Amino acid sequence: MSAADITVPDGFKRFPATSGFIGVNGPLWIRHVVRESGDLVHVGFRVEARHTNPMGNCHGGMLATFCDMMLPLGIHRLSKEAANRFLPTINLQIDYLAPAPLGAWVQGDVQVLRTTRSLVFAQGMVTADGAAAVRVSGIFKIGQPFSSSGEAVL
């Protein structure tokens, strides 16, 4: 299945990474909703056969990988202090709540809890076709800036 064959909910745009780790595990899709009461960032992917375990559900490792990509992508859009900064993971806490079957639309919603001079604390809820599947929280180090092309600025 190619990215062109994947159906996604309205408003999602494909994340441009076609190489590297996200390129191999994606494609990922992002929807950034700007609201007066606070922006929302949703990140998603469609569960393909290559993402599944022998039971036909999304492998827990893929869900962990998704969470570790989802939170920084959301943080970049929600935190001015961390925008265009490398965000290495310091801690990632994952609670698996329910399976995400083959073909399911997996969507994570990101919330930035706190930003300090050097750290960002964030959390998210991941659903599979609208049903709660994973709860995640993470702590990320605010690292070096990178350009819009993803290259480190040294």
CSV table of N, CA and C in Angstrom, one decimal:
chain,number,residue,atom,x,y,z
A,1,MET,N,0.9,-1.2,0.0
A,1,MET,CA,0.0,0.0,0.0
A,1,MET,C,0.9,1.2,0.0
A,2,SER,N,0.7,2.1,-0.9
A,2,SER,CA,1.4,3.4,-1.0
A,2,SER,C,0.7,4.5,-0.2
A,3,ALA,N,1.4,5.5,0.1
A,3,ALA,CA,0.8,6.7,0.8
A,3,ALA,C,-0.4,7.2,0.0
A,4,ALA,N,-0.3,7.1,-1.3
A,4,ALA,CA,-1.4,7.6,-2.1
A,4,ALA,C,-2.7,6.8,-1.9
A,5,ASP,N,-2.6,5.5,-1.5
A,5,ASP,CA,-3.7,4.7,-1.3
A,5,ASP,C,-4.3,4.8,0.1
A,6,ILE,N,-3.7,5.5,1.0
A,6,ILE,CA,-4.1,5.6,2.4
A,6,ILE,C,-5.2,6.6,2.6
A,7,THR,N,-6.3,6.3,3.1
A,7,THR,CA,-7.3,7.3,3.4
A,7,THR,C,-7.1,7.9,4.8
A,8,VAL,N,-7.2,9.2,4.9
A,8,VAL,CA,-7.0,9.8,6.2
A,8,VAL,C,-8.2,10.8,6.4
A,9,PRO,N,-8.5,11.1,7.7
A,9,PRO,CA,-9.5,12.1,8.0
A,9,PRO,C,-9.3,13.5,7.4
A,10,ASP,N,-10.3,14.2,7.2
A,10,ASP,CA,-10.2,15.6,6.7
A,10,ASP,C,-9.2,16.4,7.5
A,11,GLY,N,-8.5,17.3,6.8
A,11,GLY,CA,-7.6,18.2,7.4
A,11,GLY,C,-6.2,17.8,7.7
A,12,PHE,N,-5.9,16.5,7.5
A,12,PHE,CA,-4.6,16.0,7.8
A,12,PHE,C,-3.7,16.2,6.6
A,13,LYS,N,-2.5,16.6,6.8
A,13,LYS,CA,-1.5,16.7,5.7
A,13,LYS,C,-0.4,15.8,6.0
A,14,ARG,N,0.2,15.2,5.0
A,14,ARG,CA,1.3,14.2,5.1
A,14,ARG,C,2.5,15.0,5.7
A,15,PHE,N,3.1,14.4,6.7
A,15,PHE,CA,4.4,14.9,7.2
A,15,PHE,C,5.4,14.6,6.1
A,16,PRO,N,6.2,15.6,5.8
A,16,PRO,CA,7.1,15.5,4.6
A,16,PRO,C,8.3,14.5,4.7
A,17,ALA,N,8.5,13.9,5.9
A,17,ALA,CA,9.7,13.0,6.0
A,17,ALA,C,9.5,11.8,5.1
A,18,THR,N,10.3,11.6,4.1
A,18,THR,CA,10.3,10.4,3.3
A,18,THR,C,11.5,9.6,3.4
A,19,SER,N,12.4,10.0,4.3
A,19,SER,CA,13.6,9.2,4.5
A,19,SER,C,13.9,9.2,6.0
A,20,GLY,N,14.9,8.5,6.5
A,20,GLY,CA,15.2,8.4,7.9
A,20,GLY,C,14.2,7.6,8.6
A,21,PHE,N,14.2,7.7,9.9
A,21,PHE,CA,13.3,6.8,10.7
A,21,PHE,C,11.9,7.0,10.5
A,22,ILE,N,11.4,8.3,10.4
A,22,ILE,CA,10.0,8.5,10.2
A,22,ILE,C,9.6,8.1,8.8
A,23,GLY,N,10.5,8.2,7.8
A,23,GLY,CA,10.2,7.8,6.5
A,23,GLY,C,10.0,6.3,6.4
A,24,VAL,N,10.8,5.5,7.2
A,24,VAL,CA,10.7,4.1,7.2
A,24,VAL,C,9.4,3.6,7.9
A,25,ASN,N,9.0,4.3,9.0
A,25,ASN,CA,7.9,3.8,9.8
A,25,ASN,C,6.6,4.5,9.4
A,26,GLY,N,6.6,5.6,8.7
A,26,GLY,CA,5.4,6.3,8.3
A,26,GLY,C,4.7,5.7,7.1
A,27,PRO,N,4.0,6.5,6.4
A,27,PRO,CA,3.9,7.9,6.6
A,27,PRO,C,3.1,8.3,7.8
A,28,LEU,N,3.4,9.5,8.3
A,28,LEU,CA,2.7,10.1,9.4
A,28,LEU,C,1.9,11.3,8.8
A,29,TRP,N,0.8,11.6,9.4
A,29,TRP,CA,-0.1,12.7,9.0
A,29,TRP,C,-0.3,13.6,10.1
A,30,ILE,N,-0.4,14.9,9.9
A,30,ILE,CA,-0.5,15.9,10.9
A,30,ILE,C,-1.7,16.9,10.6
A,31,ARG,N,-2.4,17.2,11.6
A,31,ARG,CA,-3.5,18.3,11.5
A,31,ARG,C,-3.2,19.2,12.7
A,32,HIS,N,-3.0,20.5,12.3
A,32,HIS,CA,-2.8,21.5,13.3
A,32,HIS,C,-4.0,22.5,13.3
A,33,VAL,N,-4.8,22.5,14.3
A,33,VAL,CA,-6.0,23.3,14.4
A,33,VAL,C,-5.7,24.5,15.3
A,34,VAL,N,-5.7,25.7,14.7
A,34,VAL,CA,-5.5,26.9,15.5
A,34,VAL,C,-6.8,27.4,16.0
A,35,ARG,N,-6.9,27.6,17.3
A,35,ARG,CA,-8.1,28.1,18.0
A,35,ARG,C,-7.8,29.2,19.0
A,36,GLU,N,-8.7,30.0,19.3
A,36,GLU,CA,-8.5,31.1,20.3
A,36,GLU,C,-8.2,30.5,21.6
A,37,SER,N,-8.9,29.4,22.0
A,37,SER,CA,-8.8,28.8,23.3
A,37,SER,C,-7.6,27.9,23.4
A,38,GLY,N,-6.8,27.8,22.3
A,38,GLY,CA,-5.5,27.0,22.3
A,38,GLY,C,-5.5,26.0,21.1
A,39,ASP,N,-4.3,25.9,20.6
A,39,ASP,CA,-4.1,25.1,19.4
A,39,ASP,C,-4.3,23.6,19.7
A,40,LEU,N,-4.6,22.8,18.7
A,40,LEU,CA,-4.7,21.4,18.8
A,40,LEU,C,-3.8,20.8,17.8
A,41,VAL,N,-3.0,19.8,18.1
A,41,VAL,CA,-2.2,19.1,17.2
A,41,VAL,C,-2.6,17.6,17.2
A,42,HIS,N,-2.9,17.0,16.1
A,42,HIS,CA,-3.2,15.6,15.9
A,42,HIS,C,-2.2,15.0,15.0
A,43,VAL,N,-1.7,13.9,15.3
A,43,VAL,CA,-0.8,13.1,14.5
A,43,VAL,C,-1.4,11.8,14.3
A,44,GLY,N,-1.3,11.2,13.1
A,44,GLY,CA,-1.9,9.9,12.8
A,44,GLY,C,-1.2,9.1,11.8
A,45,PHE,N,-1.6,7.8,11.7
A,45,PHE,CA,-1.1,6.9,10.7
A,45,PHE,C,-2.2,5.8,10.6
A,46,ARG,N,-2.2,5.2,9.4
A,46,ARG,CA,-3.1,4.0,9.2
A,46,ARG,C,-2.2,2.7,9.4
A,47,VAL,N,-2.8,1.8,10.2
A,47,VAL,CA,-2.1,0.6,10.5
A,47,VAL,C,-2.0,-0.3,9.2
A,48,GLU,N,-0.8,-0.5,8.8
A,48,GLU,CA,-0.6,-1.4,7.6
A,48,GLU,C,-0.1,-2.8,8.1
A,49,ALA,N,-0.1,-3.8,7.2
A,49,ALA,CA,0.4,-5.1,7.6
A,49,ALA,C,1.8,-5.1,8.1
A,50,ARG,N,2.7,-4.2,7.6
A,50,ARG,CA,4.0,-4.2,8.1
A,50,ARG,C,4.1,-3.7,9.6
A,51,HIS,N,3.1,-3.1,10.1
A,51,HIS,CA,3.1,-2.6,11.5
A,51,HIS,C,2.5,-3.6,12.5
A,52,THR,N,2.0,-4.7,12.0
A,52,THR,CA,1.3,-5.6,12.9
A,52,THR,C,2.1,-6.7,13.5
A,53,ASN,N,1.6,-7.3,14.6
A,53,ASN,CA,2.1,-8.4,15.2
A,53,ASN,C,1.4,-9.7,14.7
A,54,PRO,N,1.7,-10.9,15.1
A,54,PRO,CA,1.1,-12.1,14.6
A,54,PRO,C,-0.4,-12.2,14.8
A,55,MET,N,-1.0,-11.3,15.7
A,55,MET,CA,-2.4,-11.3,16.0
A,55,MET,C,-3.2,-10.3,15.1
A,56,GLY,N,-2.4,-9.7,14.2
A,56,GLY,CA,-3.1,-8.7,13.3
A,56,GLY,C,-3.4,-7.3,13.9
A,57,ASN,N,-2.7,-7.1,15.0
A,57,ASN,CA,-2.9,-5.8,15.7
A,57,ASN,C,-1.6,-5.0,15.5
A,58,CYS,N,-1.6,-3.7,15.6
A,58,CYS,CA,-0.4,-2.9,15.6
A,58,CYS,C,0.5,-3.3,16.7
A,59,HIS,N,1.8,-3.6,16.3
A,59,HIS,CA,2.8,-4.0,17.3
A,59,HIS,C,3.0,-3.0,18.3
A,60,GLY,N,3.1,-3.4,19.6
A,60,GLY,CA,3.4,-2.4,20.7
A,60,GLY,C,4.6,-1.6,20.4
A,61,GLY,N,5.6,-2.1,19.8
A,61,GLY,CA,6.8,-1.4,19.4
A,61,GLY,C,6.5,-0.3,18.4
A,62,MET,N,5.6,-0.5,17.5
A,62,MET,CA,5.2,0.5,16.5
A,62,MET,C,4.5,1.6,17.3
A,63,LEU,N,3.6,1.2,18.2
A,63,LEU,CA,2.8,2.2,18.9
A,63,LEU,C,3.8,3.1,19.8
A,64,ALA,N,4.8,2.4,20.4
A,64,ALA,CA,5.8,3.2,21.2
A,64,ALA,C,6.6,4.1,20.3
A,65,THR,N,6.9,3.7,19.1
A,65,THR,CA,7.7,4.5,18.1
A,65,THR,C,6.8,5.7,17.7
A,66,PHE,N,5.5,5.4,17.4
A,66,PHE,CA,4.6,6.5,17.0
A,66,PHE,C,4.5,7.5,18.1
A,67,CYS,N,4.4,7.1,19.4
A,67,CYS,CA,4.3,8.0,20.5
A,67,CYS,C,5.5,8.9,20.6
A,68,ASP,N,6.7,8.2,20.4
A,68,ASP,CA,8.0,8.9,20.5
A,68,ASP,C,8.2,9.9,19.4
A,69,MET,N,7.5,9.7,18.3
A,69,MET,CA,7.5,10.7,17.2
A,69,MET,C,6.4,11.7,17.3
A,70,MET,N,5.2,11.3,17.8
A,70,MET,CA,4.1,12.2,17.9
A,70,MET,C,4.3,13.3,18.9
A,71,LEU,N,4.8,13.0,20.1
A,71,LEU,CA,4.9,14.1,21.1
A,71,LEU,C,5.9,15.2,20.6
A,72,PRO,N,7.1,14.9,20.1
A,72,PRO,CA,7.9,16.0,19.6
A,72,PRO,C,7.3,16.8,18.5
A,73,LEU,N,6.7,16.1,17.5
A,73,LEU,CA,6.0,16.8,16.4
A,73,LEU,C,5.0,17.7,16.9
A,74,GLY,N,4.2,17.3,17.9
A,74,GLY,CA,3.2,18.2,18.5
A,74,GLY,C,3.9,19.4,19.3
A,75,ILE,N,4.9,19.0,20.1
A,75,ILE,CA,5.6,20.1,20.8
A,75,ILE,C,6.1,21.1,19.9
A,76,HIS,N,6.7,20.8,18.8
A,76,HIS,CA,7.2,21.8,17.8
A,76,HIS,C,6.2,22.8,17.4
A,77,ARG,N,4.9,22.3,17.4
A,77,ARG,CA,3.9,23.2,16.9
A,77,ARG,C,3.2,24.0,18.0
A,78,LEU,N,3.3,23.5,19.3
A,78,LEU,CA,2.6,24.1,20.4
A,78,LEU,C,3.5,24.9,21.3
A,79,SER,N,4.8,24.7,21.3
A,79,SER,CA,5.7,25.4,22.2
A,79,SER,C,6.6,26.3,21.4
A,80,LYS,N,6.5,27.6,21.6
A,80,LYS,CA,7.4,28.6,21.0
A,80,LYS,C,8.9,28.3,21.4
A,81,GLU,N,9.1,27.9,22.6
A,81,GLU,CA,10.5,27.7,23.1
A,81,GLU,C,11.1,26.5,22.5
A,82,ALA,N,10.3,25.5,22.0
A,82,ALA,CA,10.9,24.3,21.5
A,82,ALA,C,10.7,24.1,20.0
A,83,ALA,N,10.1,25.1,19.4
A,83,ALA,CA,9.9,25.1,17.9
A,83,ALA,C,11.2,25.0,17.2
A,84,ASN,N,11.4,24.2,16.2
A,84,ASN,CA,12.6,24.0,15.5
A,84,ASN,C,13.8,23.7,16.3
A,85,ARG,N,13.6,22.9,17.4
A,85,ARG,CA,14.7,22.5,18.3
A,85,ARG,C,14.7,20.9,18.3
A,86,PHE,N,15.8,20.3,18.3
A,86,PHE,CA,15.9,18.9,18.5
A,86,PHE,C,15.4,18.6,19.9
A,87,LEU,N,14.6,17.5,20.0
A,87,LEU,CA,14.0,17.2,21.3
A,87,LEU,C,14.3,15.7,21.6
A,88,PRO,N,15.5,15.4,22.1
A,88,PRO,CA,15.8,14.1,22.5
A,88,PRO,C,14.9,13.6,23.7
A,89,THR,N,14.5,12.4,23.6
A,89,THR,CA,13.6,11.8,24.7
A,89,THR,C,14.4,11.5,25.9
A,90,ILE,N,14.0,12.0,27.0
A,90,ILE,CA,14.6,11.7,28.3
A,90,ILE,C,13.8,10.6,29.0
A,91,ASN,N,12.5,10.7,28.9
A,91,ASN,CA,11.6,9.7,29.5
A,91,ASN,C,10.3,9.5,28.6
A,92,LEU,N,9.9,8.3,28.5
A,92,LEU,CA,8.6,8.1,27.8
A,92,LEU,C,7.9,7.0,28.5
A,93,GLN,N,6.7,7.3,29.0
A,93,GLN,CA,5.9,6.4,29.8
A,93,GLN,C,4.6,6.1,28.9
A,94,ILE,N,4.4,4.8,28.7
A,94,ILE,CA,3.4,4.3,27.8
A,94,ILE,C,2.5,3.3,28.6
A,95,ASP,N,1.2,3.6,28.5
A,95,ASP,CA,0.2,2.6,29.0
A,95,ASP,C,-0.6,2.2,27.8
A,96,TYR,N,-0.6,0.9,27.5
A,96,TYR,CA,-1.4,0.3,26.4
A,96,TYR,C,-2.8,0.0,27.0
A,97,LEU,N,-3.8,0.5,26.3
A,97,LEU,CA,-5.1,0.4,26.8
A,97,LEU,C,-6.0,-0.6,26.0
A,98,ALA,N,-5.7,-0.7,24.7
A,98,ALA,CA,-6.5,-1.5,23.8
A,98,ALA,C,-5.7,-1.7,22.5
A,99,PRO,N,-6.0,-2.8,21.7
A,99,PRO,CA,-5.3,-3.0,20.5
A,99,PRO,C,-5.8,-2.0,19.4
A,100,ALA,N,-4.9,-1.9,18.4
A,100,ALA,CA,-5.1,-1.1,17.2
A,100,ALA,C,-5.0,-2.0,16.0
A,101,PRO,N,-6.2,-2.5,15.5
A,101,PRO,CA,-6.2,-3.6,14.5
A,101,PRO,C,-5.7,-3.1,13.1
A,102,LEU,N,-5.3,-4.1,12.3
A,102,LEU,CA,-4.9,-3.8,10.9
A,102,LEU,C,-6.0,-2.9,10.3
A,103,GLY,N,-5.5,-1.9,9.6
A,103,GLY,CA,-6.5,-1.0,8.9
A,103,GLY,C,-7.0,0.2,9.7
A,104,ALA,N,-6.8,0.1,11.0
A,104,ALA,CA,-7.3,1.2,11.9
A,104,ALA,C,-6.6,2.5,11.7
A,105,TRP,N,-7.3,3.6,11.9
A,105,TRP,CA,-6.7,5.0,11.9
A,105,TRP,C,-6.3,5.2,13.3
A,106,VAL,N,-5.0,5.3,13.5
A,106,VAL,CA,-4.4,5.6,14.8
A,106,VAL,C,-4.1,7.1,14.9
A,107,GLN,N,-4.6,7.8,15.9
A,107,GLN,CA,-4.5,9.2,16.0
A,107,GLN,C,-4.1,9.6,17.4
A,108,GLY,N,-3.1,10.4,17.5
A,108,GLY,CA,-2.6,10.9,18.8
A,108,GLY,C,-2.9,12.4,18.9
A,109,ASP,N,-3.3,12.8,20.1
A,109,ASP,CA,-3.6,14.2,20.4
A,109,ASP,C,-2.5,14.6,21.4
A,110,VAL,N,-1.8,15.7,21.2
A,110,VAL,CA,-0.7,16.1,22.0
A,110,VAL,C,-1.0,17.3,22.8
A,111,GLN,N,-0.6,17.3,24.1
A,111,GLN,CA,-0.7,18.4,25.0
A,111,GLN,C,0.6,18.7,25.7
A,112,VAL,N,1.0,20.0,25.6
A,112,VAL,CA,2.3,20.4,26.3
A,112,VAL,C,1.8,20.8,27.7
A,113,LEU,N,2.4,20.2,28.7
A,113,LEU,CA,2.1,20.4,30.1
A,113,LEU,C,2.9,21.6,30.7
A,114,ARG,N,4.2,21.6,30.4
A,114,ARG,CA,5.1,22.6,30.9
A,114,ARG,C,6.4,22.6,30.1
A,115,THR,N,6.9,23.8,30.0
A,115,THR,CA,8.2,24.0,29.3
A,115,THR,C,9.1,24.8,30.2
A,116,THR,N,10.3,24.3,30.5
A,116,THR,CA,11.3,25.0,31.3
A,116,THR,C,12.4,25.5,30.3
A,117,ARG,N,13.5,26.0,30.9
A,117,ARG,CA,14.6,26.5,30.0
A,117,ARG,C,15.2,25.3,29.3
A,118,SER,N,15.2,24.1,29.8
A,118,SER,CA,15.8,23.0,29.1
A,118,SER,C,15.0,21.8,28.9
A,119,LEU,N,13.8,21.7,29.4
A,119,LEU,CA,12.9,20.6,29.3
A,119,LEU,C,11.5,20.9,28.8
A,120,VAL,N,10.9,19.9,28.2
A,120,VAL,CA,9.4,20.0,27.8
A,120,VAL,C,8.8,18.8,28.4
A,121,PHE,N,7.6,19.0,29.1
A,121,PHE,CA,6.8,17.9,29.6
A,121,PHE,C,5.5,17.9,28.8
A,122,ALA,N,5.2,16.7,28.2
A,122,ALA,CA,4.1,16.6,27.3
A,122,ALA,C,3.3,15.3,27.6
A,123,GLN,N,2.1,15.2,27.1
A,123,GLN,CA,1.3,14.0,27.2
A,123,GLN,C,0.4,13.9,26.0
A,124,GLY,N,-0.1,12.7,25.8
A,124,GLY,CA,-1.0,12.5,24.7
A,124,GLY,C,-1.9,11.3,24.9
A,125,MET,N,-3.0,11.3,24.2
A,125,MET,CA,-3.9,10.1,24.1
A,125,MET,C,-3.9,9.7,22.7
A,126,VAL,N,-3.8,8.4,22.5
A,126,VAL,CA,-3.8,7.8,21.2
A,126,VAL,C,-5.1,6.9,21.1
A,127,THR,N,-5.8,7.1,20.0
A,127,THR,CA,-7.0,6.3,19.7
A,127,THR,C,-6.8,5.5,18.5
A,128,ALA,N,-7.5,4.4,18.4
A,128,ALA,CA,-7.6,3.5,17.2
A,128,ALA,C,-9.0,3.5,16.7
A,129,ASP,N,-9.3,4.1,15.6
A,129,ASP,CA,-10.7,4.3,15.1
A,129,ASP,C,-11.6,4.9,16.2
A,130,GLY,N,-11.1,5.8,16.9
A,130,GLY,CA,-11.8,6.6,18.0
A,130,GLY,C,-11.8,5.9,19.3
A,131,ALA,N,-11.3,4.7,19.5
A,131,ALA,CA,-11.3,4.1,20.8
A,131,ALA,C,-9.9,4.3,21.5
A,132,ALA,N,-9.9,4.6,22.8
A,132,ALA,CA,-8.7,4.8,23.5
A,132,ALA,C,-7.8,3.6,23.4
A,133,ALA,N,-6.5,3.8,22.9
A,133,ALA,CA,-5.6,2.7,22.7
A,133,ALA,C,-4.3,2.8,23.5
A,134,VAL,N,-3.8,4.0,23.7
A,134,VAL,CA,-2.5,4.3,24.4
A,134,VAL,C,-2.6,5.6,25.1
A,135,ARG,N,-2.1,5.6,26.3
A,135,ARG,CA,-1.9,6.9,27.0
A,135,ARG,C,-0.4,7.1,27.1
A,136,VAL,N,0.2,8.3,26.8
A,136,VAL,CA,1.6,8.5,26.8
A,136,VAL,C,1.9,9.8,27.5
A,137,SER,N,3.1,9.8,28.2
A,137,SER,CA,3.6,11.1,28.7
A,137,SER,C,5.1,11.0,28.5
A,138,GLY,N,5.7,12.2,28.3
A,138,GLY,CA,7.2,12.2,28.0
A,138,GLY,C,7.8,13.5,28.5
A,139,ILE,N,9.1,13.3,28.7
A,139,ILE,CA,10.0,14.5,29.0
A,139,ILE,C,11.0,14.5,27.9
A,140,PHE,N,11.2,15.7,27.4
A,140,PHE,CA,12.1,15.9,26.3
A,140,PHE,C,13.1,17.1,26.6
A,141,LYS,N,14.4,16.9,26.2
A,141,LYS,CA,15.4,17.9,26.4
A,141,LYS,C,15.3,18.9,25.2
A,142,ILE,N,15.3,20.1,25.5
A,142,ILE,CA,15.4,21.1,24.4
A,142,ILE,C,16.8,21.2,23.9
A,143,GLY,N,17.0,20.7,22.7
A,143,GLY,CA,18.4,20.6,22.2
A,143,GLY,C,18.7,21.7,21.2
A,144,GLN,N,19.6,21.4,20.3
A,144,GLN,CA,20.1,22.4,19.3
A,144,GLN,C,19.0,22.7,18.3
A,145,PRO,N,19.0,23.9,17.8
A,145,PRO,CA,18.1,24.3,16.8
A,145,PRO,C,18.4,23.5,15.5
A,146,PHE,N,17.3,23.3,14.7
A,146,PHE,CA,17.5,22.7,13.4
A,146,PHE,C,16.8,23.6,12.4
A,147,SER,N,17.2,23.5,11.1
A,147,SER,CA,16.5,24.3,10.1
A,147,SER,C,15.2,23.7,9.7
A,148,SER,N,14.4,24.4,8.9
A,148,SER,CA,13.1,23.8,8.4
A,148,SER,C,13.3,22.6,7.6
A,149,SER,N,14.5,22.4,7.1
A,149,SER,CA,14.8,21.1,6.3
A,149,SER,C,15.2,20.0,7.2
A,150,GLY,N,15.3,20.2,8.5
A,150,GLY,CA,15.6,19.2,9.5
A,150,GLY,C,17.1,19.0,9.8
A,151,GLU,N,17.9,19.9,9.2
A,151,GLU,CA,19.3,19.8,9.4
A,151,GLU,C,19.7,20.6,10.7
A,152,ALA,N,20.6,20.0,11.5
A,152,ALA,CA,21.1,20.7,12.7
A,152,ALA,C,21.8,22.0,12.3
A,153,VAL,N,21.5,23.0,13.1
A,153,VAL,CA,22.2,24.3,13.0
A,153,VAL,C,23.3,24.4,14.0
A,154,LEU,N,24.5,24.3,13.5
A,154,LEU,CA,25.7,24.2,14.4
A,154,LEU,C,26.3,25.6,14.6
